[in-house]
């Protein structure tokens, strides 16, 4: 949107607009029908917000997300700090407020703490729940750990090396390179899993069970983020190697899922632990669907050592993710985005399931499964 578009206006000394374009946009939340209030072009909602919060001390407070919140019509109530900061940035002035507009705090009225902890079961009944300090720390740790353990840099180096070869050589290397990318993509999720504190404190049998049940499908979903960051779809390895292994149908479906998946990388990074701690991400197909994978039938017959612990861990990360989404997008958009993410995971899981009918992929996953399984096998341990 163009904020520099000339607008014919007359402003009185109190900062109110007397004449202006009817199609102006609020420079705070971008809603239509804005007017000039207190020196800035804004809507009535942002005008009232500024009037109520003009005394809010920005120096004494801080934004949970370091002042990077997007202020839109859907998220404008999420971050008081960033919204007021944007009001001041567009030229709204505290000095233009009349004394009568300042809200007087009653002597018997208790101040509301900005760090109030909202009960997990009461999120939808409260206005804009905030992450606790512990939850903020978890968000930071998950993102930092994911970025540190991500195979993106390795994949970029691989693709960069491929570009140094002649075109004919690149075409010959495409299939080999895409297989190496897939291996590093699946194996790269394991170090991230291992560093999660909840995983480290689990019984080794449950650790091994989670990896066996969830690594394949969560790794496939993680491919969306890895492929985006490493720009794999633009490479010769992807354009030539991927279809030669999986065929055009699986490739087209996977690309479409990736295009529909949310572009907020933080959401995907927060969803991955939730999926990893699921009791199972396996897809059971009807009898009409043939798949070379047989081990999931026996895997599903095994029992977790502490299933309730898994549910508790999932609830921790689900609460964090939903609070983050509410803070960023508001209730309605948060619900829609969460549902869309789950659909993307299920659609991508179907792509992974269909890939299981391909012999080369079958062999690849069995090799990866053996390599990732060994470190977590209990040795002479009687647990029951």
Coordinates of N, CA and C in Angstrom, one line a residue, residues 101-329:
X101 N -9.2 13.3 28.0 CA -9.2 12.0 27.3 C -8.4 10.9 28.0
X102 N -7.5 11.4 29.0 CA -6.7 10.5 29.7 C -7.5 9.7 30.7
X103 N -7.4 8.5 30.7 CA -8.2 7.6 31.6 C -7.6 7.7 33.0
X104 N -8.5 8.0 34.0 CA -8.1 8.1 35.3 C -8.2 6.7 36.0
X105 N -7.1 6.3 36.7 CA -7.1 5.1 37.4 C -7.7 5.3 38.8
X106 N -8.7 4.5 39.1 CA -9.3 4.6 40.4 C -8.4 4.1 41.5
X107 N -8.5 4.6 42.6 CA -7.6 4.3 43.7 C -7.8 2.8 44.2
X108 N -9.1 2.3 44.1 CA -9.3 1.0 44.5 C -9.2 0.0 43.4
X109 N -8.7 0.4 42.2 CA -8.6 -0.5 41.1 C -7.2 -1.1 41.0
X110 N -7.2 -2.4 41.0 CA -5.9 -3.1 41.0 C -5.3 -3.2 39.6
X111 N -4.0 -2.8 39.4 CA -3.4 -2.9 38.1 C -3.3 -4.3 37.6
X112 N -3.5 -4.4 36.3 CA -3.4 -5.7 35.6 C -2.0 -6.0 35.2
X113 N -1.5 -7.2 35.6 CA -0.1 -7.6 35.3 C -0.1 -8.0 33.9
X114 N 1.0 -7.6 33.1 CA 1.1 -8.1 31.7 C 1.7 -9.5 31.6
X115 N 2.0 -10.1 32.8 CA 2.6 -11.4 32.8 C 1.7 -12.4 33.4
X116 N 0.3 -12.1 33.4 CA -0.7 -13.0 33.9 C -0.6 -14.3 33.2
X117 N -0.6 -15.4 33.9 CA -0.5 -16.8 33.3 C -1.9 -17.2 33.1
X118 N -2.2 -17.6 31.8 CA -3.6 -18.1 31.5 C -3.6 -19.6 31.5
X119 N -4.6 -20.1 32.2 CA -4.7 -21.6 32.3 C -4.8 -22.2 30.9
X120 N -4.2 -23.3 30.6 CA -4.2 -23.9 29.3 C -5.7 -24.3 28.9
X121 N -6.5 -24.7 29.8 CA -7.9 -25.1 29.5 C -8.8 -23.9 29.4
X122 N -8.3 -22.7 29.6 CA -9.1 -21.5 29.6 C -8.7 -20.5 28.6
X123 N -7.9 -20.9 27.6 CA -7.3 -20.0 26.6 C -8.4 -19.3 25.8
X124 N -9.5 -20.0 25.4 CA -10.5 -19.3 24.5 C -11.4 -18.4 25.3
X125 N -11.4 -18.4 26.6 CA -12.2 -17.6 27.4 C -11.5 -16.3 27.9
X126 N -10.3 -16.1 27.5 CA -9.5 -15.0 27.9 C -9.1 -14.2 26.6
X127 N -8.9 -12.9 26.9 CA -8.5 -12.0 25.8 C -7.0 -11.9 25.6
X128 N -6.5 -12.5 24.5 CA -5.1 -12.5 24.2 C -4.2 -13.0 25.3
X129 N -4.1 -14.3 25.4 CA -3.2 -14.9 26.3 C -1.8 -14.6 25.9
X130 N -0.8 -14.5 26.9 CA 0.6 -14.3 26.6 C 1.4 -15.5 27.0
X131 N 2.5 -15.7 26.3 CA 3.4 -16.7 26.7 C 4.1 -16.4 28.0
X132 N 4.3 -17.4 28.9 CA 5.0 -17.2 30.1 C 6.5 -17.1 29.8
X133 N 7.3 -16.7 30.8 CA 8.7 -16.7 30.5 C 9.3 -18.0 30.2
X134 N 8.8 -19.1 30.8 CA 9.2 -20.4 30.5 C 8.9 -20.8 29.1
X135 N 7.7 -20.4 28.7 CA 7.2 -20.8 27.3 C 8.0 -20.0 26.3
X136 N 8.3 -18.7 26.6 CA 9.2 -18.0 25.6 C 10.5 -18.6 25.5
X137 N 11.0 -19.1 26.6 CA 12.3 -19.8 26.5 C 12.3 -21.1 25.7
X138 N 11.2 -21.8 25.8 CA 11.0 -23.0 25.0 C 10.9 -22.7 23.5
X139 N 10.2 -21.6 23.2 CA 10.1 -21.2 21.8 C 11.4 -20.9 21.2
X140 N 12.2 -20.1 22.0 CA 13.5 -19.7 21.5 C 14.4 -20.9 21.4
X141 N 14.3 -21.9 22.3 CA 15.2 -23.1 22.3 C 14.8 -24.0 21.1
X142 N 13.5 -24.1 20.9 CA 13.1 -25.0 19.7 C 13.6 -24.4 18.4
X143 N 13.4 -23.1 18.2 CA 13.8 -22.5 17.0 C 15.4 -22.5 16.8
X144 N 16.1 -22.2 17.9 CA 17.5 -22.2 17.8 C 18.1 -23.7 17.6
X145 N 17.5 -24.6 18.3 CA 17.9 -26.0 18.1 C 17.6 -26.5 16.7
X146 N 16.4 -26.2 16.2 CA 16.1 -26.6 14.8 C 17.1 -26.0 13.8
X147 N 17.3 -24.7 13.9 CA 18.2 -24.1 13.0 C 19.6 -24.6 13.1
X148 N 20.1 -24.9 14.3 CA 21.4 -25.4 14.5 C 21.6 -26.8 13.9
X149 N 20.6 -27.7 14.0 CA 20.6 -29.1 13.6 C 20.1 -29.3 12.2
X150 N 19.6 -28.2 11.5 CA 19.1 -28.3 10.2 C 20.1 -28.7 9.2
X151 N 19.8 -29.6 8.2 CA 20.7 -30.0 7.2 C 20.8 -29.0 6.0
X152 N 20.1 -27.8 6.1 CA 20.0 -26.9 5.0 C 21.4 -26.5 4.5
X153 N 22.3 -26.1 5.4 CA 23.6 -25.7 4.9 C 24.4 -26.8 4.1
X154 N 24.2 -28.0 4.6 CA 24.8 -29.2 3.9 C 24.2 -29.3 2.5
X155 N 22.9 -29.2 2.4 CA 22.2 -29.4 1.1 C 22.6 -28.2 0.2
X156 N 22.7 -27.0 0.7 CA 23.1 -25.9 -0.1 C 24.5 -26.1 -0.7
X157 N 25.4 -26.6 0.1 CA 26.8 -26.9 -0.3 C 26.8 -28.0 -1.4
X158 N 25.9 -29.0 -1.2 CA 25.8 -30.0 -2.2 C 25.3 -29.5 -3.6
X159 N 24.3 -28.6 -3.5 CA 23.8 -28.1 -4.8 C 24.7 -27.1 -5.4
X160 N 25.5 -26.3 -4.5 CA 26.5 -25.4 -5.1 C 27.6 -26.1 -5.8
X161 N 28.0 -27.3 -5.2 CA 29.0 -28.1 -5.8 C 28.6 -28.6 -7.2
X162 N 27.3 -29.0 -7.2 CA 26.8 -29.6 -8.5 C 26.8 -28.5 -9.6
X163 N 26.6 -27.3 -9.3 CA 26.5 -26.2 -10.3 C 27.9 -26.0 -10.9
X164 N 28.9 -26.4 -10.3 CA 30.3 -26.2 -10.8 C 30.6 -27.2 -12.0
X165 N 29.8 -28.2 -12.2 CA 30.0 -29.2 -13.2 C 29.3 -28.8 -14.5
X166 N 29.7 -29.4 -15.6 CA 29.0 -29.2 -16.9 C 27.6 -29.7 -16.8
X167 N 26.7 -29.2 -17.7 CA 25.3 -29.5 -17.7 C 25.1 -31.0 -17.8
X168 N 25.8 -31.7 -18.7 CA 25.6 -33.1 -18.9 C 25.9 -33.9 -17.6
X169 N 27.0 -33.4 -16.9 CA 27.4 -34.1 -15.7 C 26.3 -33.8 -14.6
X170 N 25.8 -32.6 -14.6 CA 24.7 -32.3 -13.6 C 23.5 -33.3 -13.7
X171 N 23.1 -33.5 -15.0 CA 22.0 -34.4 -15.2 C 22.3 -35.8 -14.7
X172 N 23.5 -36.3 -14.9 CA 23.9 -37.6 -14.5 C 24.0 -37.7 -12.9
X173 N 24.3 -36.6 -12.3 CA 24.5 -36.5 -10.9 C 23.1 -36.3 -10.2
X174 N 22.1 -35.9 -10.9 CA 20.8 -35.5 -10.3 C 20.2 -36.5 -9.4
X175 N 20.1 -37.8 -9.9 CA 19.5 -38.8 -9.1 C 20.3 -39.1 -7.8
X176 N 21.6 -39.2 -8.0 CA 22.4 -39.5 -6.8 C 22.3 -38.3 -5.8
X177 N 22.3 -37.1 -6.2 CA 22.3 -36.0 -5.3 C 20.9 -35.9 -4.6
X178 N 19.8 -36.2 -5.3 CA 18.5 -36.0 -4.7 C 18.4 -37.1 -3.6
X179 N 19.0 -38.3 -3.8 CA 19.0 -39.3 -2.8 C 19.8 -38.9 -1.6
X180 N 20.9 -38.3 -1.8 CA 21.7 -37.8 -0.6 C 20.9 -36.7 0.1
X181 N 20.2 -35.8 -0.6 CA 19.4 -34.8 0.0 C 18.3 -35.4 0.8
X182 N 17.7 -36.4 0.3 CA 16.6 -37.1 1.1 C 17.1 -37.7 2.3
X183 N 18.3 -38.4 2.2 CA 18.9 -39.0 3.4 C 19.2 -38.0 4.5
X184 N 19.9 -36.9 4.1 CA 20.3 -35.9 5.0 C 19.0 -35.2 5.6
X185 N 18.0 -35.1 4.8 CA 16.7 -34.5 5.3 C 16.1 -35.3 6.4
X186 N 16.1 -36.6 6.2 CA 15.5 -37.5 7.3 C 16.4 -37.6 8.5
X187 N 17.7 -37.8 8.2 CA 18.6 -38.0 9.3 C 18.8 -36.7 10.1
X188 N 18.6 -35.5 9.4 CA 18.7 -34.3 10.1 C 17.7 -34.0 11.1
X189 N 16.5 -34.6 11.1 CA 15.5 -34.4 12.1 C 15.8 -35.1 13.4
X190 N 16.6 -36.1 13.3 CA 17.0 -36.9 14.5 C 17.8 -36.1 15.5
X191 N 18.9 -35.4 15.1 CA 19.6 -34.6 16.1 C 18.7 -33.6 16.8
X192 N 17.8 -33.0 16.1 CA 16.8 -32.1 16.7 C 16.0 -32.8 17.7
X193 N 15.5 -34.0 17.4 CA 14.7 -34.7 18.3 C 15.4 -35.1 19.6
X194 N 16.7 -35.5 19.4 CA 17.5 -35.9 20.5 C 17.8 -34.8 21.5
X195 N 17.8 -33.5 21.0 CA 18.2 -32.4 21.9 C 17.0 -31.9 22.7
X196 N 15.8 -32.3 22.3 CA 14.6 -31.8 23.1 C 14.7 -32.4 24.5
X197 N 14.5 -31.6 25.5 CA 14.7 -32.1 26.9 C 13.7 -33.1 27.3
X198 N 12.5 -33.1 26.8 CA 11.5 -34.1 27.1 C 11.8 -35.4 26.5
X199 N 12.5 -35.4 25.4 CA 12.9 -36.7 24.8 C 14.0 -37.3 25.5
X200 N 14.9 -36.5 26.0 CA 16.1 -37.0 26.8 C 15.7 -37.7 28.0
X201 N 14.6 -37.2 28.7 CA 14.2 -37.8 29.9 C 13.3 -39.0 29.8
X202 N 13.0 -39.4 28.5 CA 12.1 -40.5 28.3 C 12.8 -41.8 28.4
X203 N 12.1 -42.9 28.7 CA 12.6 -44.2 28.7 C 13.2 -44.6 27.3
X204 N 14.3 -45.3 27.2 CA 14.9 -45.6 26.0 C 14.0 -46.4 25.0
X205 N 13.1 -47.2 25.6 CA 12.2 -48.0 24.7 C 11.2 -47.0 24.0
X206 N 10.7 -46.0 24.8 CA 9.8 -45.1 24.2 C 10.5 -44.2 23.2
X207 N 11.8 -43.8 23.5 CA 12.6 -43.1 22.5 C 12.6 -43.8 21.2
X208 N 13.0 -45.1 21.2 CA 13.1 -45.9 20.0 C 11.8 -46.1 19.3
X209 N 10.7 -46.2 20.1 CA 9.4 -46.4 19.6 C 8.9 -45.2 18.8
X210 N 9.2 -44.0 19.4 CA 8.8 -42.7 18.7 C 9.5 -42.6 17.4
X211 N 10.8 -42.9 17.4 CA 11.6 -42.7 16.2 C 11.0 -43.7 15.1
X212 N 10.8 -44.9 15.5 CA 10.3 -45.9 14.5 C 8.9 -45.5 13.9
X213 N 8.1 -45.0 14.8 CA 6.7 -44.7 14.3 C 6.6 -43.3 13.6
X214 N 7.4 -42.3 14.0 CA 7.1 -41.0 13.5 C 8.2 -40.4 12.6
X215 N 9.4 -41.0 12.6 CA 10.5 -40.3 11.8 C 10.2 -40.2 10.3
X216 N 9.6 -41.2 9.8 CA 9.3 -41.2 8.3 C 8.3 -40.1 7.9
X217 N 7.2 -40.0 8.6 CA 6.2 -39.0 8.2 C 6.5 -37.6 8.7
X218 N 7.1 -37.4 9.9 CA 7.5 -36.1 10.3 C 8.7 -35.6 9.5
X219 N 9.6 -36.5 9.1 CA 10.7 -36.1 8.2 C 10.2 -35.7 6.9
X220 N 9.1 -36.4 6.4 CA 8.5 -36.0 5.1 C 7.9 -34.6 5.2
X221 N 7.3 -34.3 6.3 CA 6.7 -32.9 6.5 C 7.8 -31.9 6.7
X222 N 8.8 -32.3 7.4 CA 10.0 -31.4 7.5 C 10.6 -31.0 6.2
X223 N 10.4 -31.9 5.2 CA 11.0 -31.7 3.9 C 10.5 -30.4 3.3
X224 N 9.3 -30.0 3.6 CA 8.7 -28.8 3.1 C 9.6 -27.6 3.5
X225 N 9.9 -27.5 4.8 CA 10.7 -26.4 5.3 C 12.1 -26.4 4.8
X226 N 12.7 -27.6 4.8 CA 14.1 -27.8 4.3 C 14.2 -27.5 2.9
X227 N 13.3 -28.0 2.0 CA 13.4 -27.7 0.6 C 13.2 -26.2 0.3
X228 N 12.4 -25.5 1.1 CA 12.2 -24.1 0.9 C 13.5 -23.3 1.2
X229 N 14.0 -23.6 2.4 CA 15.2 -22.9 2.8 C 16.4 -23.1 1.9
X230 N 16.6 -24.4 1.5 CA 17.7 -24.7 0.6 C 17.5 -24.5 -0.8
X231 N 16.2 -24.0 -1.2 CA 15.8 -23.8 -2.6 C 16.1 -25.0 -3.5
X232 N 15.7 -26.1 -2.9 CA 15.9 -27.4 -3.7 C 15.0 -27.5 -4.9
X233 N 13.8 -27.0 -4.9 CA 12.9 -27.1 -6.1 C 13.5 -26.4 -7.3
X234 N 14.4 -25.5 -7.2 CA 15.0 -24.8 -8.3 C 16.2 -25.4 -8.9
X235 N 16.7 -26.5 -8.2 CA 17.9 -27.2 -8.6 C 17.7 -28.2 -9.7
X236 N 18.8 -28.6 -10.4 CA 18.7 -29.7 -11.4 C 18.5 -31.0 -10.7
X237 N 19.0 -31.2 -9.5 CA 18.8 -32.4 -8.7 C 17.3 -32.7 -8.5
X238 N 16.5 -31.6 -8.2 CA 15.1 -31.8 -8.0 C 14.4 -32.0 -9.3
X239 N 14.6 -31.1 -10.2 CA 13.9 -31.1 -11.5 C 14.1 -32.4 -12.3
X240 N 15.2 -33.0 -12.2 CA 15.5 -34.2 -13.0 C 15.6 -35.5 -12.1
X241 N 16.2 -35.3 -10.9 CA 16.3 -36.5 -10.1 C 15.1 -37.0 -9.4
X242 N 14.3 -36.0 -8.8 CA 13.1 -36.3 -8.1 C 12.0 -37.1 -8.9
X243 N 11.7 -36.6 -10.1 CA 10.7 -37.3 -10.9 C 11.2 -38.7 -11.4
X244 N 12.5 -38.8 -11.6 CA 13.0 -40.1 -12.0 C 12.9 -41.2 -11.0
X245 N 12.8 -40.8 -9.7 CA 12.7 -41.7 -8.6 C 11.2 -41.9 -8.3
X246 N 10.4 -40.8 -8.1 CA 9.1 -40.9 -7.6 C 8.0 -40.8 -8.6
X247 N 8.3 -40.4 -9.8 CA 7.3 -40.2 -10.8 C 6.6 -38.9 -10.7
X248 N 6.0 -38.4 -11.8 CA 5.4 -37.1 -11.8 C 4.3 -36.8 -10.9
X249 N 3.5 -37.9 -10.6 CA 2.3 -37.7 -9.8 C 2.7 -37.4 -8.3
X250 N 3.6 -38.2 -7.7 CA 4.0 -37.9 -6.4 C 4.7 -36.5 -6.3
X251 N 5.5 -36.2 -7.3 CA 6.2 -34.9 -7.3 C 5.2 -33.7 -7.4
X252 N 4.2 -33.8 -8.3 CA 3.2 -32.8 -8.4 C 2.4 -32.6 -7.1
X253 N 2.0 -33.7 -6.5 CA 1.3 -33.6 -5.3 C 2.1 -33.0 -4.1
X254 N 3.4 -33.4 -4.0 CA 4.2 -32.8 -3.0 C 4.5 -31.3 -3.2
X255 N 4.6 -30.9 -4.4 CA 4.8 -29.5 -4.7 C 3.6 -28.7 -4.4
X256 N 2.4 -29.2 -4.7 CA 1.2 -28.5 -4.4 C 1.0 -28.4 -2.9
X257 N 1.3 -29.5 -2.1 CA 1.2 -29.4 -0.7 C 2.1 -28.3 -0.1
X258 N 3.3 -28.3 -0.7 CA 4.3 -27.3 -0.2 C 3.8 -25.9 -0.5
X259 N 3.2 -25.7 -1.6 CA 2.7 -24.3 -2.0 C 1.6 -23.9 -1.1
X260 N 0.8 -24.9 -0.6 CA -0.4 -24.5 0.3 C 0.0 -24.4 1.7
X261 N 1.2 -24.9 2.1 CA 1.6 -24.9 3.5 C 2.0 -23.4 4.0
X262 N 1.6 -23.1 5.2 CA 1.9 -21.8 5.8 C 3.3 -21.4 5.6
X263 N 3.5 -20.1 5.3 CA 4.9 -19.6 5.0 C 5.5 -19.1 6.3
X264 N 4.8 -19.1 7.4 CA 5.4 -18.8 8.7 C 6.2 -20.0 9.2
X265 N 7.5 -19.9 9.1 CA 8.4 -21.0 9.4 C 8.4 -21.3 10.9
X266 N 8.1 -20.3 11.8 CA 8.0 -20.6 13.2 C 6.9 -21.5 13.5
X267 N 5.8 -21.4 12.8 CA 4.7 -22.3 13.1 C 5.1 -23.8 12.8
X268 N 5.8 -24.0 11.7 CA 6.2 -25.3 11.3 C 7.2 -25.9 12.3
X269 N 8.1 -25.0 12.7 CA 9.1 -25.5 13.7 C 8.4 -25.8 15.0
X270 N 7.4 -25.1 15.4 CA 6.7 -25.4 16.7 C 5.8 -26.7 16.5
X271 N 5.3 -26.9 15.3 CA 4.4 -28.1 15.1 C 5.2 -29.4 15.1
X272 N 6.5 -29.3 14.6 CA 7.3 -30.6 14.5 C 7.4 -31.3 15.8
X273 N 7.7 -30.6 17.0 CA 7.8 -31.4 18.2 C 6.4 -32.0 18.6
X274 N 5.3 -31.3 18.3 CA 4.0 -31.9 18.5 C 3.8 -33.2 17.8
X275 N 4.2 -33.2 16.5 CA 4.1 -34.4 15.7 C 5.1 -35.5 16.2
X276 N 6.3 -35.1 16.5 CA 7.3 -36.1 17.0 C 6.8 -36.8 18.2
X277 N 6.1 -36.2 19.1 CA 5.7 -36.8 20.3 C 4.3 -37.4 20.2
X278 N 3.8 -37.6 19.0 CA 2.5 -38.3 18.8 C 2.7 -39.8 19.0
X279 N 1.7 -40.5 19.5 CA 1.8 -41.9 19.7 C 2.0 -42.6 18.3
X280 N 1.5 -42.1 17.3 CA 1.8 -42.6 15.9 C 1.4 -41.7 14.8
X281 N 2.3 -41.5 13.8 CA 1.9 -40.7 12.6 C 1.7 -41.7 11.4
X282 N 1.6 -43.0 11.7 CA 1.4 -43.9 10.6 C 0.0 -43.7 9.9
X283 N 0.0 -44.0 8.6 CA -1.3 -44.0 7.9 C -1.7 -45.4 7.6
X284 N -2.9 -45.8 7.9 CA -3.4 -47.1 7.6 C -4.2 -47.0 6.3
X285 N -3.9 -47.7 5.3 CA -4.6 -47.7 4.0 C -5.6 -48.8 4.0
X286 N -6.5 -48.6 3.0 CA -7.5 -49.7 2.8 C -6.9 -50.9 2.1
X287 N -7.6 -52.0 2.0 CA -7.0 -53.2 1.4 C -6.7 -53.0 -0.1
X288 N -7.4 -52.0 -0.7 CA -7.1 -51.7 -2.1 C -5.8 -51.0 -2.4
X289 N -5.2 -50.5 -1.3 CA -3.9 -49.8 -1.5 C -2.8 -50.7 -1.1
X290 N -1.9 -50.9 -2.0 CA -0.7 -51.7 -1.8 C 0.5 -50.9 -1.5
X291 N 1.1 -51.3 -0.4 CA 2.3 -50.5 0.0 C 3.3 -51.6 0.5
X292 N 4.6 -51.3 0.2 CA 5.7 -52.2 0.5 C 6.0 -52.2 2.0
X293 N 5.6 -51.2 2.7 CA 5.9 -51.1 4.1 C 5.0 -52.1 4.9
X294 N 5.7 -53.0 5.6 CA 5.0 -54.0 6.4 C 5.3 -53.8 7.9
X295 N 6.4 -53.1 8.2 CA 6.9 -53.0 9.6 C 5.9 -52.2 10.5
X296 N 5.1 -51.3 9.9 CA 4.2 -50.5 10.7 C 3.2 -51.4 11.4
X297 N 2.8 -52.5 10.8 CA 1.8 -53.4 11.4 C 2.3 -54.0 12.7
X298 N 3.5 -54.4 12.7 CA 4.1 -54.9 13.9 C 4.4 -53.8 14.9
X299 N 4.8 -52.6 14.4 CA 5.2 -51.5 15.3 C 3.9 -51.1 16.0
X300 N 2.8 -51.1 15.4 CA 1.6 -50.6 16.1 C 1.1 -51.6 17.2
X301 N 1.6 -52.8 17.2 CA 1.3 -53.7 18.2 C 2.0 -53.5 19.5
X302 N 3.1 -52.8 19.4 CA 4.0 -52.5 20.6 C 3.3 -51.5 21.5
X303 N 3.7 -51.4 22.7 CA 3.1 -50.5 23.7 C 4.1 -49.5 24.2
X304 N 3.8 -48.2 24.4 CA 4.7 -47.3 25.0 C 4.8 -47.5 26.5
X305 N 6.0 -47.3 27.0 CA 6.2 -47.5 28.4 C 5.5 -46.5 29.3
X306 N 5.3 -45.2 28.8 CA 4.6 -44.2 29.5 C 3.8 -43.3 28.5
X307 N 2.6 -43.8 28.1 CA 1.8 -43.1 27.1 C 1.3 -41.7 27.7
X308 N 0.9 -41.7 29.0 CA 0.4 -40.4 29.6 C 1.5 -39.3 29.5
X309 N 2.7 -39.7 29.6 CA 3.8 -38.7 29.5 C 3.8 -38.1 28.2
X310 N 3.6 -38.9 27.1 CA 3.6 -38.4 25.8 C 2.5 -37.3 25.6
X311 N 1.3 -37.6 26.1 CA 0.2 -36.7 26.0 C 0.5 -35.4 26.7
X312 N 1.2 -35.5 27.9 CA 1.5 -34.3 28.7 C 2.5 -33.5 27.9
X313 N 3.5 -34.1 27.2 CA 4.5 -33.4 26.5 C 3.8 -32.7 25.3
X314 N 2.9 -33.4 24.6 CA 2.2 -32.8 23.5 C 1.4 -31.6 23.9
X315 N 0.8 -31.7 25.1 CA 0.0 -30.5 25.5 C 0.8 -29.3 25.8
X316 N 2.1 -29.5 26.3 CA 3.0 -28.4 26.5 C 3.2 -27.7 25.2
X317 N 3.6 -28.4 24.2 CA 3.9 -27.7 22.9 C 2.7 -27.2 22.2
X318 N 1.6 -27.9 22.3 CA 0.3 -27.4 21.7 C -0.1 -26.0 22.3
X319 N 0.0 -26.0 23.6 CA -0.3 -24.7 24.3 C 0.6 -23.6 23.9
X320 N 1.9 -23.9 23.8 CA 2.8 -22.8 23.3 C 2.5 -22.4 21.9
X321 N 2.3 -23.4 21.0 CA 2.0 -23.0 19.6 C 0.8 -22.2 19.5
X322 N -0.3 -22.6 20.2 CA -1.6 -21.9 20.1 C -1.5 -20.5 20.7
X323 N -0.8 -20.3 21.8 CA -0.6 -19.0 22.4 C 0.2 -18.1 21.4
X324 N 1.2 -18.7 20.8 CA 2.0 -17.9 19.8 C 1.1 -17.5 18.7
X325 N 0.2 -18.4 18.2 CA -0.6 -18.1 17.0 C -1.7 -17.0 17.4
X326 N -2.2 -17.1 18.6 CA -3.2 -16.1 19.0 C -2.5 -14.8 19.1
X327 N -1.3 -14.8 19.7 CA -0.6 -13.5 19.8 C -0.3 -12.9 18.5
X328 N 0.0 -13.7 17.5 CA 0.4 -13.2 16.2 C -0.8 -12.8 15.3
X329 N -1.9 -13.7 15.4 CA -2.9 -13.6 14.3 C -4.3 -13.3 14.9

